[in-house]
Amino acid sequence: MGSLGAILKHPDDLYPLLKLKMAVKHAAKQIPSEPHWAFCYSMLIRVSRSFSFVVQQLGTELRNAVCVFYLVLRALDTVEDDTSIPTDVKVPILIAFHRHIYDRNWNFSCGTKDYKVLMDQFHDVSTAFLELGKGYQEAIEDITKRMGAGMAKFICKEVETIDDYDEYCHYVAGVVGLGLSKLFHAAELEDLASDSLSNSMGLFLQKTNIIRDYLEDINEIPKSRMFWPREIWSKYVNKLEDLKYEENSVKAVQCLNDMVTNSLIHVDDCLKYMSALQEPAIFRFCAIPQVMAIGTLAMCYNDINVFRGVVKMRRGLTAQVIHRTKTMADVYGAFFDFSCMLKSKVDKNDPNATKTLSSLEALQKTCRESGALNKRKSYILRNELKYNSVLIILLFIMLSIIFAYLSANRSSY
């Protein structure tokens, strides 16, 4: 749970944090008894605790399909991410991965920690996959095939242009959006969304992760992982790794802001996709990660710490997002508030300031026109004076208790 200092500064975080903690514990107790399903759901919790909580809210049939889908793609991603695997070994595995999921006996040892466990016991995932309905199997196989082929292509190809960047993000995340739309449709719970909107849902999340994870990726051993497009970073430095050096701090932040601005082009599509969803559980499943993404971008924008460590939303705010994201009005409100936070950080001397502000103003216009902004209380934009007042009141109460205790002890002598 969040630290005491953070909770004192943001007291409204306490209830959502407690609720999230209880929900995660409840999800852990809901693990099925069959060994292969038990492995899948316990592994889901281990590799993505917050995602596992959202998945648990889906109906049983769709929940099982999404769980397997996520683990299959996480395994595929583990192969791609392991820079110790020689290219001539890695590429054939990526290309054939969609066939391996039908083989209960297949596994390939790679990755570290929980991801190694996933790969070593992948037969349990395959067993669960083979119990899904045919419509779910076909959707998962199709997306796995497309993603594996795309990953293989970019093992041998660097991300040079913005078009390359969009193509790479399509293969590793956009197709996930397409696959989820197919699963929702196969469950007869949603209309089949357009490929372009589904793709944007994935691209927005992936670009956010690529921005946030710059330092981790560039410091990867034995070989750096480079996903920022040369077309963007070459305007600021000679080599991508130069962005992490202190002498390049000004240029690094300008490049970062350029990357964030590029990601904002997908926001309108994401809002359109979410506004068309009908099933409440599916809506929350899709909306919570999107709100987390715009929040993460607001935190990362203009922050040199992206090149020094990890920049992310505080745990309490994450709990607030999960607790409060229930309707499209909540999404419009959160996107509006995080865009205000991001807008307040724009330096008018930044090379991309005009472009950034234009994107943010368009987003804010969409949120205003939804008519939802007057119907909610913001939990994102807070008046610091309010928190200072809370701290003063708490301090006063504590001093009063201490004074009363000392006075009582003094009178007893």
GROMACS .gro file of C-alpha atoms in nm:
model
  413
    1MET     CA    1   0.000   0.000   0.000
    2GLY     CA    2   0.107   0.364  -0.032
    3SER     CA    3   0.352   0.514   0.217
    4LEU     CA    4   0.220   0.701   0.523
    5GLY     CA    5   0.362   1.028   0.392
    6ALA     CA    6   0.185   0.988   0.058
    7ILE     CA    7  -0.145   0.902   0.229
    8LEU     CA    8  -0.119   1.204   0.461
    9LYS     CA    9  -0.058   1.425   0.158
   10HIS     CA   10  -0.338   1.258  -0.039
   11PRO     CA   11  -0.587   1.130   0.223
   12ASP     CA   12  -0.850   1.052  -0.041
   13ASP     CA   13  -0.620   0.773  -0.164
   14LEU     CA   14  -0.668   0.566   0.152
   15TYR     CA   15  -1.007   0.409   0.077
   16PRO     CA   16  -0.926   0.319  -0.288
   17LEU     CA   17  -0.593   0.170  -0.174
   18LEU     CA   18  -0.765  -0.048   0.086
   19LYS     CA   19  -1.034  -0.147  -0.163
   20LEU     CA   20  -0.774  -0.240  -0.426
   21LYS     CA   21  -0.575  -0.442  -0.174
   22MET     CA   22  -0.886  -0.638  -0.077
   23ALA     CA   23  -0.985  -0.686  -0.441
   24VAL     CA   24  -0.643  -0.826  -0.530
   25LYS     CA   25  -0.663  -1.067  -0.235
   26HIS     CA   26  -1.012  -1.169  -0.343
   27ALA     CA   27  -0.888  -1.230  -0.700
   28ALA     CA   28  -0.612  -1.453  -0.564
   29LYS     CA   29  -0.877  -1.663  -0.384
   30GLN     CA   30  -1.078  -1.704  -0.704
   31ILE     CA   31  -0.809  -1.915  -0.875
   32PRO     CA   32  -0.968  -2.230  -1.029
   33SER     CA   33  -0.885  -2.572  -0.889
   34GLU     CA   34  -0.776  -2.739  -1.217
   35PRO     CA   35  -0.391  -2.738  -1.221
   36HIS     CA   36  -0.350  -2.575  -1.564
   37TRP     CA   37  -0.607  -2.303  -1.494
   38ALA     CA   38  -0.460  -2.252  -1.148
   39PHE     CA   39  -0.122  -2.196  -1.310
   40CYS     CA   40  -0.265  -1.951  -1.564
   41TYR     CA   41  -0.445  -1.733  -1.312
   42SER     CA   42  -0.167  -1.740  -1.053
   43MET     CA   43   0.081  -1.650  -1.328
   44LEU     CA   44  -0.145  -1.367  -1.445
   45ILE     CA   45  -0.133  -1.222  -1.093
   46ARG     CA   46   0.245  -1.258  -1.081
   47VAL     CA   47   0.319  -1.090  -1.414
   48SER     CA   48   0.052  -0.820  -1.392
   49ARG     CA   49  -0.128  -0.773  -1.060
   50SER     CA   50  -0.339  -0.470  -1.157
   51PHE     CA   51  -0.432  -0.626  -1.494
   52SER     CA   52  -0.534  -0.951  -1.325
   53PHE     CA   53  -0.774  -0.757  -1.102
   54VAL     CA   54  -0.945  -0.600  -1.406
   55VAL     CA   55  -0.961  -0.937  -1.587
   56GLN     CA   56  -1.134  -1.095  -1.288
   57GLN     CA   57  -1.435  -0.869  -1.341
   58LEU     CA   58  -1.514  -1.028  -1.679
   59GLY     CA   59  -1.760  -1.317  -1.715
   60THR     CA   60  -1.607  -1.663  -1.677
   61GLU     CA   61  -1.593  -1.762  -2.045
   62LEU     CA   62  -1.446  -1.432  -2.166
   63ARG     CA   63  -1.222  -1.409  -1.861
   64ASN     CA   64  -1.063  -1.745  -1.943
   65ALA     CA   65  -1.007  -1.642  -2.305
   66VAL     CA   66  -0.851  -1.307  -2.212
   67CYS     CA   67  -0.631  -1.470  -1.947
   68VAL     CA   68  -0.493  -1.722  -2.198
   69PHE     CA   69  -0.461  -1.456  -2.469
   70TYR     CA   70  -0.258  -1.234  -2.236
   71LEU     CA   71  -0.027  -1.518  -2.125
   72VAL     CA   72   0.033  -1.640  -2.483
   73LEU     CA   73   0.133  -1.290  -2.591
   74ARG     CA   74   0.336  -1.236  -2.274
   75ALA     CA   75   0.527  -1.556  -2.355
   76LEU     CA   76   0.582  -1.439  -2.713
   77ASP     CA   77   0.701  -1.104  -2.577
   78THR     CA   78   0.940  -1.283  -2.340
   79VAL     CA   79   1.109  -1.451  -2.636
   80GLU     CA   80   1.138  -1.118  -2.817
   81ASP     CA   81   1.267  -0.937  -2.507
   82ASP     CA   82   1.542  -1.189  -2.424
   83THR     CA   83   1.847  -1.031  -2.586
   84SER     CA   84   2.061  -1.336  -2.498
   85ILE     CA   85   1.882  -1.553  -2.757
   86PRO     CA   86   2.071  -1.558  -3.090
   87THR     CA   87   1.876  -1.411  -3.380
   88ASP     CA   88   1.890  -1.733  -3.583
   89VAL     CA   89   1.719  -1.913  -3.292
   90LYS     CA   90   1.476  -1.637  -3.195
   91VAL     CA   91   1.325  -1.553  -3.535
   92PRO     CA   92   1.197  -1.906  -3.618
   93ILE     CA   93   1.037  -1.933  -3.271
   94LEU     CA   94   0.857  -1.602  -3.313
   95ILE     CA   95   0.730  -1.697  -3.659
   96ALA     CA   96   0.608  -2.043  -3.548
   97PHE     CA   97   0.471  -1.943  -3.207
   98HIS     CA   98   0.107  -1.956  -3.322
   99ARG     CA   99   0.155  -2.328  -3.392
  100HIS     CA  100   0.326  -2.401  -3.060
  101ILE     CA  101   0.017  -2.297  -2.865
  102TYR     CA  102  -0.158  -2.611  -2.995
  103ASP     CA  103   0.122  -2.837  -2.863
  104ARG     CA  104   0.075  -2.938  -2.498
  105ASN     CA  105   0.436  -3.058  -2.482
  106TRP     CA  106   0.611  -2.747  -2.620
  107ASN     CA  107   0.815  -2.513  -2.406
  108PHE     CA  108   1.124  -2.296  -2.452
  109SER     CA  109   1.333  -2.187  -2.156
  110CYS     CA  110   1.415  -1.816  -2.163
  111GLY     CA  111   1.346  -1.495  -1.974
  112THR     CA  112   1.401  -1.435  -1.603
  113LYS     CA  113   1.206  -1.466  -1.278
  114ASP     CA  114   0.831  -1.512  -1.328
  115TYR     CA  115   0.867  -1.497  -1.707
  116LYS     CA  116   1.103  -1.794  -1.698
  117VAL     CA  117   0.845  -1.988  -1.497
  118LEU     CA  118   0.584  -1.899  -1.759
  119MET     CA  119   0.806  -2.027  -2.040
  120ASP     CA  120   0.913  -2.342  -1.854
  121GLN     CA  121   0.549  -2.435  -1.783
  122PHE     CA  122   0.397  -2.309  -2.105
  123HIS     CA  123   0.233  -2.650  -2.151
  124ASP     CA  124  -0.022  -2.542  -1.888
  125VAL     CA  125  -0.111  -2.238  -2.099
  126SER     CA  126  -0.146  -2.459  -2.408
  127THR     CA  127  -0.371  -2.699  -2.218
  128ALA     CA  128  -0.595  -2.410  -2.113
  129PHE     CA  129  -0.594  -2.271  -2.468
  130LEU     CA  130  -0.716  -2.604  -2.609
  131GLU     CA  131  -1.018  -2.592  -2.375
  132LEU     CA  132  -1.140  -2.258  -2.514
  133GLY     CA  133  -1.417  -2.233  -2.770
  134LYS     CA  134  -1.313  -2.247  -3.135
  135GLY     CA  135  -1.395  -1.878  -3.195
  136TYR     CA  136  -1.159  -1.775  -2.916
  137GLN     CA  137  -0.886  -2.013  -3.036
  138GLU     CA  138  -0.900  -1.878  -3.390
  139ALA     CA  139  -0.878  -1.517  -3.272
  140ILE     CA  140  -0.581  -1.592  -3.044
  141GLU     CA  141  -0.399  -1.794  -3.312
  142ASP     CA  142  -0.448  -1.520  -3.572
  143ILE     CA  143  -0.316  -1.240  -3.350
  144THR     CA  144  -0.025  -1.453  -3.224
  145LYS     CA  145   0.074  -1.529  -3.584
  146ARG     CA  146   0.061  -1.162  -3.684
  147MET     CA  147   0.246  -1.044  -3.377
  148GLY     CA  148   0.518  -1.308  -3.409
  149ALA     CA  149   0.579  -1.220  -3.775
  150GLY     CA  150   0.596  -0.849  -3.690
  151MET     CA  151   0.837  -0.906  -3.403
  152ALA     CA  152   1.058  -1.121  -3.626
  153LYS     CA  153   1.064  -0.842  -3.884
  154PHE     CA  154   1.187  -0.586  -3.631
  155ILE     CA  155   1.449  -0.819  -3.483
  156CYS     CA  156   1.635  -0.760  -3.808
  157LYS     CA  157   1.519  -0.401  -3.866
  158GLU     CA  158   1.570  -0.086  -3.661
  159VAL     CA  159   1.295   0.166  -3.593
  160GLU     CA  160   1.408   0.443  -3.827
  161THR     CA  161   1.101   0.644  -3.922
  162ILE     CA  162   0.778   0.736  -3.747
  163ASP     CA  163   0.605   0.500  -3.990
  164ASP     CA  164   0.838   0.223  -3.867
  165TYR     CA  165   0.750   0.318  -3.510
  166ASP     CA  166   0.378   0.295  -3.581
  167GLU     CA  167   0.428  -0.035  -3.761
  168TYR     CA  168   0.631  -0.184  -3.475
  169CYS     CA  169   0.372  -0.068  -3.220
  170HIS     CA  170   0.100  -0.216  -3.440
  171TYR     CA  171   0.264  -0.558  -3.436
  172VAL     CA  172   0.331  -0.566  -3.061
  173ALA     CA  173   0.021  -0.385  -2.933
  174GLY     CA  174  -0.216  -0.273  -3.208
  175VAL     CA  175  -0.293  -0.633  -3.298
  176VAL     CA  176  -0.369  -0.695  -2.930
  177GLY     CA  177  -0.643  -0.434  -2.961
  178LEU     CA  178  -0.770  -0.615  -3.272
  179GLY     CA  179  -0.760  -0.947  -3.089
  180LEU     CA  180  -0.949  -0.821  -2.785
  181SER     CA  181  -1.218  -0.673  -3.011
  182LYS     CA  182  -1.250  -1.016  -3.174
  183LEU     CA  183  -1.277  -1.187  -2.834
  184PHE     CA  184  -1.547  -0.943  -2.719
  185HIS     CA  185  -1.736  -1.009  -3.042
  186ALA     CA  186  -1.690  -1.387  -3.015
  187ALA     CA  187  -1.843  -1.367  -2.667
  188GLU     CA  188  -2.143  -1.192  -2.828
  189LEU     CA  189  -2.106  -0.903  -2.585
  190GLU     CA  190  -1.992  -0.624  -2.819
  191ASP     CA  191  -2.019  -0.524  -3.182
  192LEU     CA  192  -1.695  -0.581  -3.374
  193ALA     CA  193  -1.499  -0.255  -3.354
  194SER     CA  194  -1.313  -0.120  -3.657
  195ASP     CA  195  -0.951  -0.221  -3.699
  196SER     CA  196  -0.833   0.141  -3.697
  197LEU     CA  197  -0.992   0.219  -3.360
  198SER     CA  198  -0.879  -0.113  -3.210
  199ASN     CA  199  -0.526  -0.049  -3.337
  200SER     CA  200  -0.515   0.298  -3.178
  201MET     CA  201  -0.612   0.152  -2.840
  202GLY     CA  202  -0.301  -0.066  -2.854
  203LEU     CA  203  -0.071   0.201  -2.996
  204PHE     CA  204  -0.157   0.452  -2.725
  205LEU     CA  205  -0.068   0.203  -2.450
  206GLN     CA  206   0.246   0.079  -2.623
  207LYS     CA  207   0.384   0.425  -2.698
  208THR     CA  208   0.329   0.522  -2.335
  209ASN     CA  209   0.526   0.216  -2.221
  210ILE     CA  210   0.807   0.285  -2.467
  211ILE     CA  211   0.838   0.642  -2.341
  212ARG     CA  212   0.828   0.545  -1.974
  213ASP     CA  213   1.071   0.253  -2.013
  214TYR     CA  214   1.347   0.440  -2.201
  215LEU     CA  215   1.616   0.389  -1.937
  216GLU     CA  216   1.535   0.023  -1.871
  217ASP     CA  217   1.541  -0.056  -2.243
  218ILE     CA  218   1.857   0.138  -2.324
  219ASN     CA  219   2.043  -0.027  -2.033
  220GLU     CA  220   1.930  -0.379  -2.127
  221ILE     CA  221   2.210  -0.638  -2.104
  222PRO     CA  222   2.368  -0.781  -2.313
  223LYS     CA  223   2.217  -0.554  -2.581
  224SER     CA  224   2.018  -0.232  -2.568
  225ARG     CA  225   1.659  -0.235  -2.688
  226MET     CA  226   1.584   0.072  -2.897
  227PHE     CA  227   1.227   0.159  -2.989
  228TRP     CA  228   1.233   0.539  -3.007
  229PRO     CA  229   1.232   0.628  -3.381
  230ARG     CA  230   1.549   0.777  -3.524
  231GLU     CA  231   1.334   1.030  -3.710
  232ILE     CA  232   1.251   1.188  -3.374
  233TRP     CA  233   1.561   1.138  -3.158
  234SER     CA  234   1.811   1.230  -3.430
  235LYS     CA  235   1.681   1.589  -3.414
  236TYR     CA  236   1.829   1.615  -3.066
  237VAL     CA  237   2.130   1.380  -3.028
  238ASN     CA  238   2.367   1.172  -3.240
  239LYS     CA  239   2.289   0.841  -3.064
  240LEU     CA  240   1.979   0.733  -2.877
  241GLU     CA  241   2.178   0.643  -2.565
  242ASP     CA  242   2.311   1.002  -2.549
  243LEU     CA  243   1.976   1.113  -2.410
  244LYS     CA  244   2.057   0.960  -2.069
  245TYR     CA  245   2.372   1.170  -2.017
  246GLU     CA  246   2.341   1.478  -1.797
  247GLU     CA  247   2.511   1.709  -2.046
  248ASN     CA  248   2.225   1.642  -2.288
  249SER     CA  249   1.944   1.710  -2.037
  250VAL     CA  250   1.782   1.997  -2.229
  251LYS     CA  251   1.781   1.808  -2.558
  252ALA     CA  252   1.664   1.491  -2.383
  253VAL     CA  253   1.357   1.663  -2.240
  254GLN     CA  254   1.277   1.819  -2.578
  255CYS     CA  255   1.298   1.475  -2.739
  256LEU     CA  256   1.081   1.328  -2.464
  257ASN     CA  257   0.817   1.595  -2.523
  258ASP     CA  258   0.829   1.522  -2.896
  259MET     CA  259   0.760   1.154  -2.821
  260VAL     CA  260   0.470   1.234  -2.588
  261THR     CA  261   0.321   1.469  -2.848
  262ASN     CA  262   0.339   1.191  -3.107
  263SER     CA  263   0.145   0.956  -2.877
  264LEU     CA  264  -0.140   1.205  -2.834
  265ILE     CA  265  -0.252   1.155  -3.195
  266HIS     CA  266  -0.423   0.831  -3.086
  267VAL     CA  267  -0.635   0.979  -2.806
  268ASP     CA  268  -0.939   1.069  -3.017
  269ASP     CA  269  -0.965   0.715  -3.157
  270CYS     CA  270  -0.935   0.570  -2.806
  271LEU     CA  271  -1.221   0.783  -2.679
  272LYS     CA  272  -1.436   0.680  -2.977
  273TYR     CA  273  -1.361   0.311  -2.916
  274MET     CA  274  -1.448   0.329  -2.546
  275SER     CA  275  -1.764   0.532  -2.601
  276ALA     CA  276  -1.904   0.251  -2.820
  277LEU     CA  277  -1.860  -0.024  -2.557
  278GLN     CA  278  -2.182  -0.159  -2.404
  279GLU     CA  279  -2.084  -0.423  -2.145
  280PRO     CA  280  -1.978  -0.252  -1.816
  281ALA     CA  281  -1.710  -0.509  -1.727
  282ILE     CA  282  -1.554  -0.487  -2.073
  283PHE     CA  283  -1.570  -0.109  -2.054
  284ARG     CA  284  -1.372  -0.103  -1.727
  285PHE     CA  285  -1.130  -0.361  -1.862
  286CYS     CA  286  -1.053  -0.133  -2.158
  287ALA     CA  287  -1.086   0.207  -1.992
  288ILE     CA  288  -0.868   0.168  -1.684
  289PRO     CA  289  -0.542   0.105  -1.880
  290GLN     CA  290  -0.620   0.400  -2.110
  291VAL     CA  291  -0.670   0.637  -1.818
  292MET     CA  292  -0.348   0.503  -1.666
  293ALA     CA  293  -0.171   0.576  -1.996
  294ILE     CA  294  -0.279   0.941  -2.023
  295GLY     CA  295  -0.189   0.980  -1.655
  296THR     CA  296   0.157   0.831  -1.711
  297LEU     CA  297   0.217   1.063  -2.008
  298ALA     CA  298   0.119   1.361  -1.791
  299MET     CA  299   0.375   1.249  -1.533
  300CYS     CA  300   0.651   1.184  -1.787
  301TYR     CA  301   0.608   1.501  -1.995
  302ASN     CA  302   0.892   1.750  -1.950
  303ASP     CA  303   1.044   1.537  -1.670
  304ILE     CA  304   1.418   1.466  -1.694
  305ASN     CA  305   1.372   1.180  -1.445
  306VAL     CA  306   1.252   0.961  -1.734
  307PHE     CA  307   1.624   0.944  -1.821
  308ARG     CA  308   1.735   0.890  -1.460
  309GLY     CA  309   1.495   0.627  -1.328
  310VAL     CA  310   1.127   0.534  -1.329
  311VAL     CA  311   0.851   0.794  -1.357
  312LYS     CA  312   0.502   0.669  -1.285
  313MET     CA  313   0.177   0.756  -1.112
  314ARG     CA  314   0.177   0.722  -0.736
  315ARG     CA  315   0.015   0.405  -0.609
  316GLY     CA  316  -0.274   0.590  -0.449
  317LEU     CA  317  -0.365   0.768  -0.772
  318THR     CA  318  -0.354   0.434  -0.954
  319ALA     CA  319  -0.598   0.297  -0.696
  320GLN     CA  320  -0.819   0.603  -0.747
  321VAL     CA  321  -0.826   0.542  -1.123
  322ILE     CA  322  -0.925   0.178  -1.074
  323HIS     CA  323  -1.188   0.272  -0.815
  324ARG     CA  324  -1.343   0.562  -1.006
  325THR     CA  325  -1.334   0.452  -1.370
  326LYS     CA  326  -1.684   0.312  -1.421
  327THR     CA  327  -1.850   0.515  -1.695
  328MET     CA  328  -1.756   0.710  -2.007
  329ALA     CA  329  -1.819   1.030  -1.810
  330ASP     CA  330  -1.542   0.918  -1.571
  331VAL     CA  331  -1.309   0.864  -1.867
  332TYR     CA  332  -1.380   1.207  -2.016
  333GLY     CA  333  -1.320   1.363  -1.675
  334ALA     CA  334  -0.990   1.183  -1.619
  335PHE     CA  335  -0.862   1.255  -1.970
  336PHE     CA  336  -0.955   1.621  -1.928
  337ASP     CA  337  -0.782   1.649  -1.590
  338PHE     CA  338  -0.464   1.472  -1.696
  339SER     CA  339  -0.452   1.684  -2.013
  340CYS     CA  340  -0.474   1.994  -1.790
  341MET     CA  341  -0.186   1.860  -1.583
  342LEU     CA  342   0.018   1.796  -1.897
  343LYS     CA  343  -0.074   2.135  -2.044
  344SER     CA  344   0.049   2.314  -1.730
  345LYS     CA  345   0.393   2.161  -1.790
  346VAL     CA  346   0.431   2.280  -2.151
  347ASP     CA  347   0.717   2.526  -2.194
  348LYS     CA  348   0.632   2.767  -2.475
  349ASN     CA  349   0.999   2.760  -2.577
  350ASP     CA  350   0.980   2.385  -2.640
  351PRO     CA  351   1.024   2.310  -3.015
  352ASN     CA  352   0.695   2.117  -3.019
  353ALA     CA  353   0.495   2.339  -2.783
  354THR     CA  354   0.250   2.459  -3.050
  355LYS     CA  355   0.182   2.105  -3.170
  356THR     CA  356   0.147   1.973  -2.815
  357LEU     CA  357  -0.092   2.248  -2.711
  358SER     CA  358  -0.300   2.197  -3.025
  359SER     CA  359  -0.342   1.825  -2.948
  360LEU     CA  360  -0.430   1.895  -2.585
  361GLU     CA  361  -0.682   2.164  -2.675
  362ALA     CA  362  -0.850   1.928  -2.923
  363LEU     CA  363  -0.870   1.661  -2.652
  364GLN     CA  364  -1.012   1.905  -2.401
  365LYS     CA  365  -1.270   2.025  -2.655
  366THR     CA  366  -1.388   1.666  -2.707
  367CYS     CA  367  -1.418   1.616  -2.331
  368ARG     CA  368  -1.612   1.940  -2.285
  369GLU     CA  369  -1.849   1.859  -2.571
  370SER     CA  370  -1.929   1.524  -2.408
  371GLY     CA  371  -2.123   1.718  -2.143
  372ALA     CA  372  -1.968   1.502  -1.869
  373LEU     CA  373  -1.732   1.751  -1.705
  374ASN     CA  374  -1.995   1.928  -1.494
  375LYS     CA  375  -2.121   1.603  -1.344
  376ARG     CA  376  -1.819   1.487  -1.152
  377LYS     CA  377  -1.574   1.582  -0.880
  378SER     CA  378  -1.211   1.573  -0.986
  379TYR     CA  379  -0.984   1.338  -0.794
  380ILE     CA  380  -0.680   1.418  -1.010
  381LEU     CA  381  -0.644   1.795  -0.993
  382ARG     CA  382  -0.625   1.890  -0.628
  383ASN     CA  383  -0.568   2.223  -0.458
  384GLU     CA  384  -0.251   2.177  -0.256
  385LEU     CA  385  -0.393   2.425  -0.007
  386LYS     CA  386  -0.658   2.165   0.072
  387TYR     CA  387  -0.391   1.908   0.153
  388ASN     CA  388  -0.194   2.157   0.357
  389SER     CA  389  -0.511   2.229   0.556
  390VAL     CA  390  -0.566   1.858   0.614
  391LEU     CA  391  -0.209   1.818   0.738
  392ILE     CA  392  -0.249   2.116   0.971
  393ILE     CA  393  -0.573   1.973   1.113
  394LEU     CA  394  -0.414   1.630   1.164
  395LEU     CA  395  -0.113   1.787   1.331
  396PHE     CA  396  -0.340   1.992   1.557
  397ILE     CA  397  -0.538   1.680   1.658
  398MET     CA  398  -0.219   1.486   1.732
  399LEU     CA  399  -0.078   1.771   1.942
  400SER     CA  400  -0.408   1.798   2.131
  401ILE     CA  401  -0.400   1.426   2.211
  402ILE     CA  402  -0.039   1.447   2.327
  403PHE     CA  403  -0.113   1.756   2.540
  404ALA     CA  404  -0.416   1.587   2.698
  405TYR     CA  405  -0.210   1.273   2.771
  406LEU     CA  406   0.073   1.476   2.932
  407SER     CA  407  -0.175   1.682   3.134
  408ALA     CA  408  -0.344   1.367   3.266
  409ASN     CA  409  -0.010   1.216   3.364
  410ARG     CA  410   0.098   1.541   3.535
  411SER     CA  411  -0.220   1.558   3.742
  412SER     CA  412  -0.174   1.200   3.863
  413TYR     CA  413   0.155   1.283   4.041
   0.00000   0.00000   0.00000
